[in-house]
């Protein structure tokens, strides 16, 4: 009986390690720990709570209704058409949380969120990922002792909580559904006009990448001047351009050196197959989602966008924007935060994924980018099939390789057709 219980725990631990590849907890293998180490059940229980806390701390942007009308359309909701924009917002929001608060930050109220009582949300995938994992512990879970003491240094301890929460609230407010919101739906729709898009249109992952770049570039809030967005062209990341994005501002008077002063959100629009996903890319996607600097993937099923944030076995874990919620006025100082955080993850088989997607990375400085490049090179070498990697890393600048190409143009070009000569099983250039 004891061996059977141990086997069940081992299986559960394996599933947990598979599921949470985008969450870093640095917990040692209990088999290699000393006799004073926590029990297997304690490790699993702790991981479940840590995963839930981390997932629910991410900013969740969904369909909204009854917000101020979008200019030129009269639309007061993005239900049915804005899901890719929302997925892009979620990726950008995660980059901003990392930028201002760091990877270890979690929202103090994350575990107190109420479960969503809608049939579309309490799917079997979500139940299997969280509820079934908890029930598998069979009552053996141990509570993690030791709540944070508030008696340490009075005002200093209070300040350490207040400042992160102030940034948390500010980040959420930037994505509010108001014309004045720096990165809200109104702003993104306006930025999409230069690509021929308007409210009510379908936005693809590559288009959204360029819209996010433009929105951050035009943001007026001084806090957003410390981060910029780089979008890869033709599935190629040019290191020189990324490093220039980091340095951003011109040299100070009397000097020739640029300052390594801005963080960069790197977006890479790619296509993993032809008309359907090429399942040979599964290991590549797992490798990407396992990287420390990865922000996730803007993707989904055909005409239904999600923000993929991790994986379990051969399924992708995602945040779903297809949940229509009421407008929240983020211009007030105490607006409710609960509807901007999701209590339940969902998952989808990899073979259901649409091949068109955009991968994101957060790079705080040039040193980070050098590490990202090194790690990406390993993933690309291991996962490349024949001569068709998902994307490439190149030294130098884009203009160094094609001086004749007008630099003002950016993909996607309206009216241009996809390049010919590729079959459904081949790599297809965006």
CSV table of C-alpha atoms in Angstrom, one decimal:
chain,number,residue,atom,x,y,z
A,1,UNK,CA,0.0,0.0,0.0
A,2,UNK,CA,2.9,2.3,0.9
A,3,UNK,CA,4.6,1.7,-2.4
A,4,UNK,CA,1.3,2.4,-4.3
A,5,UNK,CA,0.9,5.7,-2.5
A,6,UNK,CA,4.5,6.6,-3.3
A,7,UNK,CA,4.0,5.8,-7.0
A,8,UNK,CA,0.9,8.0,-7.1
A,9,UNK,CA,2.9,10.9,-5.5
A,10,UNK,CA,5.8,10.4,-8.0
A,11,UNK,CA,3.3,10.5,-10.9
A,12,UNK,CA,1.7,13.7,-9.5
A,13,UNK,CA,5.1,15.3,-9.0
A,14,UNK,CA,6.0,14.5,-12.7
A,15,UNK,CA,2.8,16.1,-13.9
A,16,UNK,CA,3.5,19.2,-11.8
A,17,UNK,CA,7.0,19.6,-13.1
A,18,UNK,CA,5.7,19.2,-16.7
A,19,UNK,CA,2.9,21.7,-16.2
A,20,UNK,CA,4.8,24.6,-14.7
A,21,UNK,CA,7.8,25.0,-16.9
A,22,UNK,CA,7.3,28.7,-17.1
A,23,UNK,CA,7.3,29.2,-13.3
A,24,UNK,CA,10.6,29.0,-11.5
A,25,UNK,CA,10.6,27.8,-7.9
A,26,UNK,CA,14.1,26.2,-7.5
A,27,UNK,CA,12.8,23.4,-5.3
A,28,UNK,CA,15.4,20.6,-4.8
A,29,UNK,CA,14.7,17.0,-5.7
A,30,UNK,CA,13.5,15.4,-2.4
A,31,UNK,CA,15.3,12.2,-3.2
A,32,UNK,CA,18.6,14.2,-3.0
A,33,UNK,CA,17.7,16.2,0.1
A,34,UNK,CA,18.6,15.6,3.7
A,35,UNK,CA,16.3,13.8,6.1
A,36,UNK,CA,15.0,17.1,7.4
A,37,UNK,CA,13.6,18.1,4.0
A,38,UNK,CA,9.8,18.5,3.5
A,39,UNK,CA,7.8,15.4,2.6
A,40,UNK,CA,6.7,14.7,-0.9
A,41,UNK,CA,3.2,15.8,-0.1
A,42,UNK,CA,4.5,19.1,1.3
A,43,UNK,CA,6.5,19.7,-1.9
A,44,UNK,CA,3.5,19.0,-4.1
A,45,UNK,CA,1.1,21.0,-2.0
A,46,UNK,CA,3.6,23.9,-1.9
A,47,UNK,CA,4.0,23.8,-5.7
A,48,UNK,CA,0.2,23.8,-6.2
A,49,UNK,CA,-0.2,26.9,-4.1
A,50,UNK,CA,2.8,28.6,-5.7
A,51,UNK,CA,1.5,27.9,-9.2
A,52,UNK,CA,-1.9,29.2,-8.4
A,53,UNK,CA,-0.4,32.4,-6.8
A,54,UNK,CA,1.8,33.0,-9.8
A,55,UNK,CA,-0.9,32.4,-12.4
A,56,UNK,CA,-3.5,34.5,-10.7
A,57,UNK,CA,-1.0,37.3,-10.3
A,58,UNK,CA,-0.7,37.8,-14.0
A,59,UNK,CA,-2.8,40.6,-15.5
A,60,UNK,CA,-5.9,39.1,-17.3
A,61,UNK,CA,-7.4,41.2,-20.1
A,62,UNK,CA,-10.7,40.0,-21.5
A,63,UNK,CA,-13.5,41.2,-23.6
A,64,UNK,CA,-15.3,44.2,-22.0
A,65,UNK,CA,-18.7,45.8,-22.7
A,66,UNK,CA,-20.3,49.2,-22.1
A,67,UNK,CA,-17.0,51.1,-22.4
A,68,UNK,CA,-16.9,54.5,-24.2
A,69,UNK,CA,-17.5,54.1,-27.9
A,70,UNK,CA,-14.4,53.5,-30.1
A,71,UNK,CA,-13.8,56.4,-32.5
A,72,UNK,CA,-15.4,56.1,-35.9
A,73,UNK,CA,-17.4,53.0,-35.1
A,74,UNK,CA,-19.9,53.5,-32.3
A,75,UNK,CA,-18.8,50.1,-30.8
A,76,UNK,CA,-18.9,49.9,-27.0
A,77,UNK,CA,-17.6,46.3,-26.8
A,78,UNK,CA,-14.8,44.2,-28.3
A,79,UNK,CA,-16.7,41.0,-27.9
A,80,UNK,CA,-16.2,38.7,-30.9
A,81,UNK,CA,-13.3,40.5,-32.6
A,82,UNK,CA,-10.8,41.9,-30.0
A,83,UNK,CA,-9.3,38.6,-28.6
A,84,UNK,CA,-5.9,38.9,-30.3
A,85,UNK,CA,-5.5,42.5,-29.1
A,86,UNK,CA,-6.4,41.3,-25.6
A,87,UNK,CA,-3.8,38.5,-25.8
A,88,UNK,CA,-1.3,41.1,-26.9
A,89,UNK,CA,-2.2,43.3,-24.0
A,90,UNK,CA,-1.7,40.4,-21.6
A,91,UNK,CA,1.8,39.7,-22.9
A,92,UNK,CA,2.7,43.4,-22.6
A,93,UNK,CA,1.2,43.6,-19.1
A,94,UNK,CA,3.4,40.7,-18.1
A,95,UNK,CA,6.5,42.5,-19.5
A,96,UNK,CA,5.6,45.6,-17.5
A,97,UNK,CA,5.1,43.6,-14.3
A,98,UNK,CA,8.6,42.1,-14.8
A,99,UNK,CA,10.0,45.5,-15.6
A,100,UNK,CA,8.6,47.3,-12.5
A,101,UNK,CA,8.2,44.5,-9.9
A,102,UNK,CA,10.4,41.6,-10.9
A,103,UNK,CA,9.7,37.9,-11.4
A,104,UNK,CA,9.3,37.1,-7.7
A,105,UNK,CA,6.4,39.5,-7.2
A,106,UNK,CA,2.9,38.0,-6.7
A,107,UNK,CA,-0.4,39.7,-5.8
A,108,UNK,CA,-1.3,39.3,-2.2
A,109,UNK,CA,-5.0,38.7,-3.0
A,110,UNK,CA,-4.3,36.2,-5.8
A,111,UNK,CA,-5.5,33.1,-3.9
A,112,UNK,CA,-8.7,34.8,-2.6
A,113,UNK,CA,-10.2,35.3,-6.0
A,114,UNK,CA,-13.7,33.7,-6.4
A,115,UNK,CA,-14.1,30.9,-8.9
A,116,UNK,CA,-15.8,32.0,-12.0
A,117,UNK,CA,-19.3,30.4,-12.1
A,118,UNK,CA,-19.7,30.1,-15.9
A,119,UNK,CA,-19.8,26.8,-17.8
A,120,UNK,CA,-17.4,28.2,-20.5
A,121,UNK,CA,-14.8,28.8,-17.9
A,122,UNK,CA,-15.0,25.7,-15.6
A,123,UNK,CA,-13.9,23.4,-18.4
A,124,UNK,CA,-12.5,20.0,-17.9
A,125,UNK,CA,-9.0,21.3,-18.9
A,126,UNK,CA,-9.0,23.8,-16.1
A,127,UNK,CA,-10.4,21.3,-13.6
A,128,UNK,CA,-7.7,18.8,-14.5
A,129,UNK,CA,-4.9,21.3,-14.2
A,130,UNK,CA,-5.8,22.7,-10.8
A,131,UNK,CA,-8.8,21.1,-9.1
A,132,UNK,CA,-7.8,17.5,-9.9
A,133,UNK,CA,-4.2,18.1,-8.9
A,134,UNK,CA,-5.4,19.3,-5.5
A,135,UNK,CA,-7.9,16.5,-5.0
A,136,UNK,CA,-5.1,14.0,-5.9
A,137,UNK,CA,-3.4,14.9,-2.7
A,138,UNK,CA,-6.2,13.0,-0.9
A,139,UNK,CA,-6.2,15.1,2.2
A,140,UNK,CA,-2.5,14.8,2.8
A,141,UNK,CA,-1.7,18.4,2.0
A,142,UNK,CA,0.1,20.4,4.7
A,143,UNK,CA,-0.5,24.0,5.3
A,144,UNK,CA,2.6,26.2,4.7
A,145,UNK,CA,3.3,27.7,8.1
A,146,UNK,CA,4.6,31.2,8.9
A,147,UNK,CA,2.6,34.2,7.6
A,148,UNK,CA,4.6,37.3,7.0
A,149,UNK,CA,5.0,39.3,10.3
A,150,UNK,CA,3.9,42.9,10.1
A,151,UNK,CA,5.7,43.8,13.3
A,152,UNK,CA,9.2,44.1,11.9
A,153,UNK,CA,9.9,47.7,11.0
A,154,UNK,CA,6.5,49.4,11.1
A,155,UNK,CA,6.3,52.0,8.3
A,156,UNK,CA,9.2,50.5,6.4
A,157,UNK,CA,7.4,47.1,6.1
A,158,UNK,CA,4.2,48.9,5.1
A,159,UNK,CA,6.1,50.8,2.4
A,160,UNK,CA,7.5,47.6,1.0
A,161,UNK,CA,4.0,46.4,0.4
A,162,UNK,CA,2.5,49.7,-0.8
A,163,UNK,CA,5.0,50.5,-3.5
A,164,UNK,CA,4.6,47.2,-5.4
A,165,UNK,CA,0.8,47.4,-5.1
A,166,UNK,CA,0.9,51.0,-6.4
A,167,UNK,CA,2.8,49.8,-9.5
A,168,UNK,CA,0.5,46.8,-9.9
A,169,UNK,CA,-2.5,49.1,-9.9
A,170,UNK,CA,-0.8,51.5,-12.3
A,171,UNK,CA,0.1,48.8,-14.8
A,172,UNK,CA,-3.5,47.6,-14.8
A,173,UNK,CA,-4.8,51.2,-15.3
A,174,UNK,CA,-2.7,51.6,-18.5
A,175,UNK,CA,-4.8,48.8,-20.0
A,176,UNK,CA,-8.2,50.3,-19.0
A,177,UNK,CA,-10.9,50.7,-21.6
A,178,UNK,CA,-10.8,54.5,-21.8
A,179,UNK,CA,-9.6,56.8,-24.6
A,180,UNK,CA,-7.1,58.2,-22.2
A,181,UNK,CA,-5.6,54.8,-21.2
A,182,UNK,CA,-2.0,54.5,-22.5
A,183,UNK,CA,-2.3,50.9,-23.7
A,184,UNK,CA,-6.0,50.3,-23.7
A,185,UNK,CA,-8.3,49.0,-26.4
A,186,UNK,CA,-9.0,52.6,-27.7
A,187,UNK,CA,-5.3,53.3,-28.1
A,188,UNK,CA,-4.6,49.9,-29.8
A,189,UNK,CA,-7.4,50.4,-32.3
A,190,UNK,CA,-6.1,53.8,-33.2
A,191,UNK,CA,-2.6,52.4,-33.7
A,192,UNK,CA,-4.0,49.7,-35.9
A,193,UNK,CA,-5.3,52.3,-38.4
A,194,UNK,CA,-1.9,52.7,-39.9
A,195,UNK,CA,-2.1,49.0,-40.9
A,196,UNK,CA,-5.5,49.4,-42.4
A,197,UNK,CA,-7.3,48.0,-39.4
A,198,UNK,CA,-10.3,49.4,-37.6
A,199,UNK,CA,-12.6,48.5,-34.7
A,200,UNK,CA,-14.5,45.3,-35.4
A,201,UNK,CA,-11.8,43.8,-37.7
A,202,UNK,CA,-9.9,40.6,-37.1
A,203,UNK,CA,-6.3,41.2,-35.9
A,204,UNK,CA,-3.6,38.6,-36.4
A,205,UNK,CA,-0.7,38.0,-34.0
A,206,UNK,CA,1.8,39.7,-36.3
A,207,UNK,CA,-0.3,42.8,-36.8
A,208,UNK,CA,-0.8,43.0,-33.0
A,209,UNK,CA,3.0,42.9,-32.5
A,210,UNK,CA,3.4,46.1,-34.6
A,211,UNK,CA,0.4,47.7,-32.8
A,212,UNK,CA,2.0,47.1,-29.4
A,213,UNK,CA,5.3,48.5,-30.6
A,214,UNK,CA,3.5,51.7,-31.8
A,215,UNK,CA,1.4,52.1,-28.7
A,216,UNK,CA,4.5,51.8,-26.4
A,217,UNK,CA,6.4,54.2,-28.6
A,218,UNK,CA,3.7,56.8,-28.4
A,219,UNK,CA,2.9,56.4,-24.7
A,220,UNK,CA,3.0,59.7,-22.9
A,221,UNK,CA,3.5,58.4,-19.3
A,222,UNK,CA,7.2,59.0,-18.3
A,223,UNK,CA,7.2,55.6,-16.6
A,224,UNK,CA,6.9,53.9,-20.0
A,225,UNK,CA,9.9,55.6,-21.5
A,226,UNK,CA,12.1,53.0,-19.8
A,227,UNK,CA,10.8,50.2,-22.0
A,228,UNK,CA,10.4,49.8,-25.8
A,229,UNK,CA,9.3,47.1,-28.2
A,230,UNK,CA,11.4,45.5,-31.0
A,231,UNK,CA,9.5,43.4,-33.6
A,232,UNK,CA,11.5,40.9,-35.7
A,233,UNK,CA,11.3,41.2,-39.4
A,234,UNK,CA,10.9,38.2,-41.8
A,235,UNK,CA,11.3,35.8,-38.9
A,236,UNK,CA,14.8,37.2,-38.1
A,237,UNK,CA,16.1,38.9,-35.0
A,238,UNK,CA,18.9,41.3,-35.7
A,239,UNK,CA,21.1,41.7,-32.6
A,240,UNK,CA,22.4,45.1,-33.6
A,241,UNK,CA,18.8,46.5,-33.8
A,242,UNK,CA,17.9,45.0,-30.4
A,243,UNK,CA,21.0,46.5,-28.7
A,244,UNK,CA,20.3,49.8,-30.3
A,245,UNK,CA,16.8,49.6,-28.8
A,246,UNK,CA,18.3,49.0,-25.4
A,247,UNK,CA,20.5,52.0,-25.7
A,248,UNK,CA,17.7,54.1,-27.1
A,249,UNK,CA,18.7,57.7,-26.3
A,250,UNK,CA,21.5,59.5,-28.1
A,251,UNK,CA,24.9,60.0,-26.4
A,252,UNK,CA,25.0,62.7,-23.7
A,253,UNK,CA,26.7,66.0,-24.8
A,254,UNK,CA,30.5,65.7,-24.9
A,255,UNK,CA,30.4,61.9,-25.0
A,256,UNK,CA,30.2,59.2,-27.7
A,257,UNK,CA,28.8,56.4,-25.6
A,258,UNK,CA,25.2,55.4,-25.6
A,259,UNK,CA,23.6,54.5,-22.3
A,260,UNK,CA,22.2,51.0,-21.7
A,261,UNK,CA,19.0,52.6,-20.4
A,262,UNK,CA,15.9,50.9,-21.8
A,263,UNK,CA,14.4,47.5,-21.4
A,264,UNK,CA,13.2,45.8,-24.6
A,265,UNK,CA,10.2,43.6,-25.2
A,266,UNK,CA,11.2,41.4,-28.2
A,267,UNK,CA,8.3,40.2,-30.3
A,268,UNK,CA,8.9,37.5,-33.0
A,269,UNK,CA,6.0,36.8,-35.4
A,270,UNK,CA,6.4,33.3,-36.8
A,271,UNK,CA,4.4,30.6,-38.5
A,272,UNK,CA,4.7,27.0,-37.4
A,273,UNK,CA,3.5,25.2,-40.4
A,274,UNK,CA,1.3,25.8,-43.4
A,275,UNK,CA,-2.5,25.7,-43.2
A,276,UNK,CA,-2.3,23.7,-40.0
A,277,UNK,CA,0.2,23.5,-37.2
A,278,UNK,CA,3.3,21.3,-37.9
A,279,UNK,CA,3.5,19.1,-34.8
A,280,UNK,CA,7.2,18.7,-35.3
A,281,UNK,CA,7.5,22.1,-33.6
A,282,UNK,CA,6.1,20.8,-30.3
A,283,UNK,CA,9.5,20.4,-28.7
A,284,UNK,CA,10.5,23.9,-30.0
A,285,UNK,CA,7.5,25.5,-28.4
A,286,UNK,CA,8.1,23.7,-25.1
A,287,UNK,CA,11.7,24.8,-25.2
A,288,UNK,CA,10.7,28.4,-25.8
A,289,UNK,CA,8.1,28.4,-23.0
A,290,UNK,CA,10.7,26.9,-20.6
A,291,UNK,CA,13.1,29.9,-21.0
A,292,UNK,CA,13.4,32.3,-18.1
A,293,UNK,CA,13.0,35.4,-20.2
A,294,UNK,CA,10.0,34.2,-22.2
A,295,UNK,CA,6.7,36.2,-21.9
A,296,UNK,CA,4.6,33.6,-23.6
A,297,UNK,CA,3.0,33.3,-27.0
A,298,UNK,CA,0.2,35.3,-28.7
A,299,UNK,CA,-1.5,32.5,-30.5
A,300,UNK,CA,-4.6,30.3,-30.2
A,301,UNK,CA,-6.9,28.3,-32.4
A,302,UNK,CA,-8.1,29.5,-35.8
A,303,UNK,CA,-10.0,32.8,-35.3
A,304,UNK,CA,-9.7,32.5,-31.5
A,305,UNK,CA,-6.7,34.0,-29.8
A,306,UNK,CA,-5.1,33.1,-26.4
A,307,UNK,CA,-2.1,34.0,-24.4
A,308,UNK,CA,0.0,30.8,-23.9
A,309,UNK,CA,2.0,30.9,-20.8
A,310,UNK,CA,3.2,27.3,-20.2
A,311,UNK,CA,2.6,23.7,-21.0
A,312,UNK,CA,1.7,20.4,-19.5
A,313,UNK,CA,2.8,17.3,-21.4
A,314,UNK,CA,1.5,17.9,-25.0
A,315,UNK,CA,-1.0,20.6,-24.0
A,316,UNK,CA,-0.5,24.4,-23.8
A,317,UNK,CA,-1.6,26.4,-20.7
A,318,UNK,CA,-3.2,29.6,-21.6
A,319,UNK,CA,-5.1,32.7,-20.4
A,320,UNK,CA,-8.4,33.1,-22.2
A,321,UNK,CA,-9.7,36.6,-23.2
A,322,UNK,CA,-13.1,35.2,-24.3
A,323,UNK,CA,-14.9,36.1,-21.2
A,324,UNK,CA,-17.1,39.3,-21.5
A,325,UNK,CA,-16.9,41.5,-18.4
A,326,UNK,CA,-18.4,44.9,-17.6
A,327,UNK,CA,-16.5,48.1,-18.0
A,328,UNK,CA,-14.3,49.2,-15.1
A,329,UNK,CA,-13.4,52.9,-14.7
A,330,UNK,CA,-9.7,52.7,-14.0
A,331,UNK,CA,-9.5,56.5,-13.7
A,332,UNK,CA,-10.6,56.2,-10.0
A,333,UNK,CA,-8.0,55.6,-7.4
A,334,UNK,CA,-9.6,52.6,-5.8
A,335,UNK,CA,-11.0,50.7,-8.9
A,336,UNK,CA,-11.5,47.0,-8.2
A,337,UNK,CA,-8.7,44.7,-9.4
A,338,UNK,CA,-10.4,41.3,-9.2
A,339,UNK,CA,-11.7,41.2,-12.7
A,340,UNK,CA,-8.2,41.8,-14.0
A,341,UNK,CA,-6.9,38.5,-12.6
A,342,UNK,CA,-7.9,35.0,-13.5
A,343,UNK,CA,-8.3,32.3,-10.9
A,344,UNK,CA,-8.4,29.3,-13.3
A,345,UNK,CA,-5.9,28.3,-16.0
A,346,UNK,CA,-7.1,26.4,-19.1
A,347,UNK,CA,-5.2,24.2,-21.5
A,348,UNK,CA,-5.4,23.1,-25.1
A,349,UNK,CA,-3.7,20.2,-27.1
A,350,UNK,CA,-0.8,21.5,-29.1
A,351,UNK,CA,-2.1,20.0,-32.3
A,352,UNK,CA,-5.1,22.4,-32.1
A,353,UNK,CA,-2.9,25.5,-32.2
A,354,UNK,CA,-3.1,27.8,-35.2
A,355,UNK,CA,0.3,28.0,-36.9
A,356,UNK,CA,0.4,31.8,-36.9
A,357,UNK,CA,1.7,33.2,-33.6
A,358,UNK,CA,4.0,35.8,-32.0
A,359,UNK,CA,6.6,34.8,-29.3
A,360,UNK,CA,7.6,37.4,-26.7
A,361,UNK,CA,10.7,37.9,-24.5
A,362,UNK,CA,11.6,40.5,-21.9
A,363,UNK,CA,15.2,41.8,-21.9
A,364,UNK,CA,16.1,44.3,-19.2
A,365,UNK,CA,19.5,45.2,-20.6
A,366,UNK,CA,22.2,44.2,-23.1
A,367,UNK,CA,23.6,41.6,-20.7
A,368,UNK,CA,20.1,40.0,-20.6
A,369,UNK,CA,19.9,40.0,-24.3
A,370,UNK,CA,23.2,38.3,-24.7
A,371,UNK,CA,21.9,35.5,-22.4
A,372,UNK,CA,18.6,35.3,-24.3
A,373,UNK,CA,20.5,35.0,-27.6
A,374,UNK,CA,22.6,32.2,-26.2
A,375,UNK,CA,19.6,30.3,-24.8
A,376,UNK,CA,17.6,30.8,-28.0
A,377,UNK,CA,20.5,29.6,-30.2
A,378,UNK,CA,20.5,26.3,-28.2
A,379,UNK,CA,16.7,25.9,-28.6
A,380,UNK,CA,16.8,26.6,-32.3
A,381,UNK,CA,19.7,24.2,-32.9
A,382,UNK,CA,18.0,21.4,-31.1
A,383,UNK,CA,14.5,21.9,-32.6
A,384,UNK,CA,15.4,22.9,-36.2
A,385,UNK,CA,13.9,20.4,-38.7
A,386,UNK,CA,16.1,20.0,-41.8
A,387,UNK,CA,16.8,23.6,-42.9
A,388,UNK,CA,13.7,25.3,-41.6
A,389,UNK,CA,14.1,26.8,-38.1
A,390,UNK,CA,11.1,28.7,-36.7
A,391,UNK,CA,13.2,31.9,-36.8
A,392,UNK,CA,16.8,33.0,-37.0
A,393,UNK,CA,19.2,35.2,-35.0
A,394,UNK,CA,21.6,37.4,-36.9
A,395,UNK,CA,24.4,39.7,-35.9
A,396,UNK,CA,24.4,43.3,-37.0
A,397,UNK,CA,21.5,45.3,-38.3
A,398,UNK,CA,18.7,44.4,-40.7
A,399,UNK,CA,19.7,47.1,-43.2
A,400,UNK,CA,23.2,45.5,-43.3
A,401,UNK,CA,21.7,42.5,-45.1
A,402,UNK,CA,19.4,44.3,-47.6
A,403,UNK,CA,20.4,47.9,-48.2
A,404,UNK,CA,17.9,48.2,-51.1
A,405,UNK,CA,14.8,47.5,-48.9
A,406,UNK,CA,13.0,50.6,-47.8
A,407,UNK,CA,13.5,50.8,-44.1
A,408,UNK,CA,10.2,52.6,-43.4
A,409,UNK,CA,8.2,49.5,-44.5
A,410,UNK,CA,7.2,46.9,-42.0
A,411,UNK,CA,5.4,43.6,-42.2
A,412,UNK,CA,2.5,42.9,-42.8
A,413,UNK,CA,2.2,44.8,-46.1
A,414,UNK,CA,-1.4,45.2,-47.1
A,415,UNK,CA,-2.2,43.7,-50.5
A,416,UNK,CA,0.8,41.5,-50.6
A,417,UNK,CA,0.3,37.8,-50.9
A,418,UNK,CA,2.2,35.1,-49.1
A,419,UNK,CA,5.4,33.9,-50.8
A,420,UNK,CA,5.0,31.0,-53.0
A,421,UNK,CA,6.9,27.7,-53.1
A,422,UNK,CA,6.1,26.3,-49.7
A,423,UNK,CA,4.0,23.3,-48.9
A,424,UNK,CA,1.8,22.8,-45.8
A,425,UNK,CA,4.6,20.9,-44.1
A,426,UNK,CA,7.3,23.5,-44.8
A,427,UNK,CA,8.3,26.5,-42.9
A,428,UNK,CA,6.5,29.5,-44.2
A,429,UNK,CA,7.9,33.0,-44.1
A,430,UNK,CA,5.5,35.6,-42.7
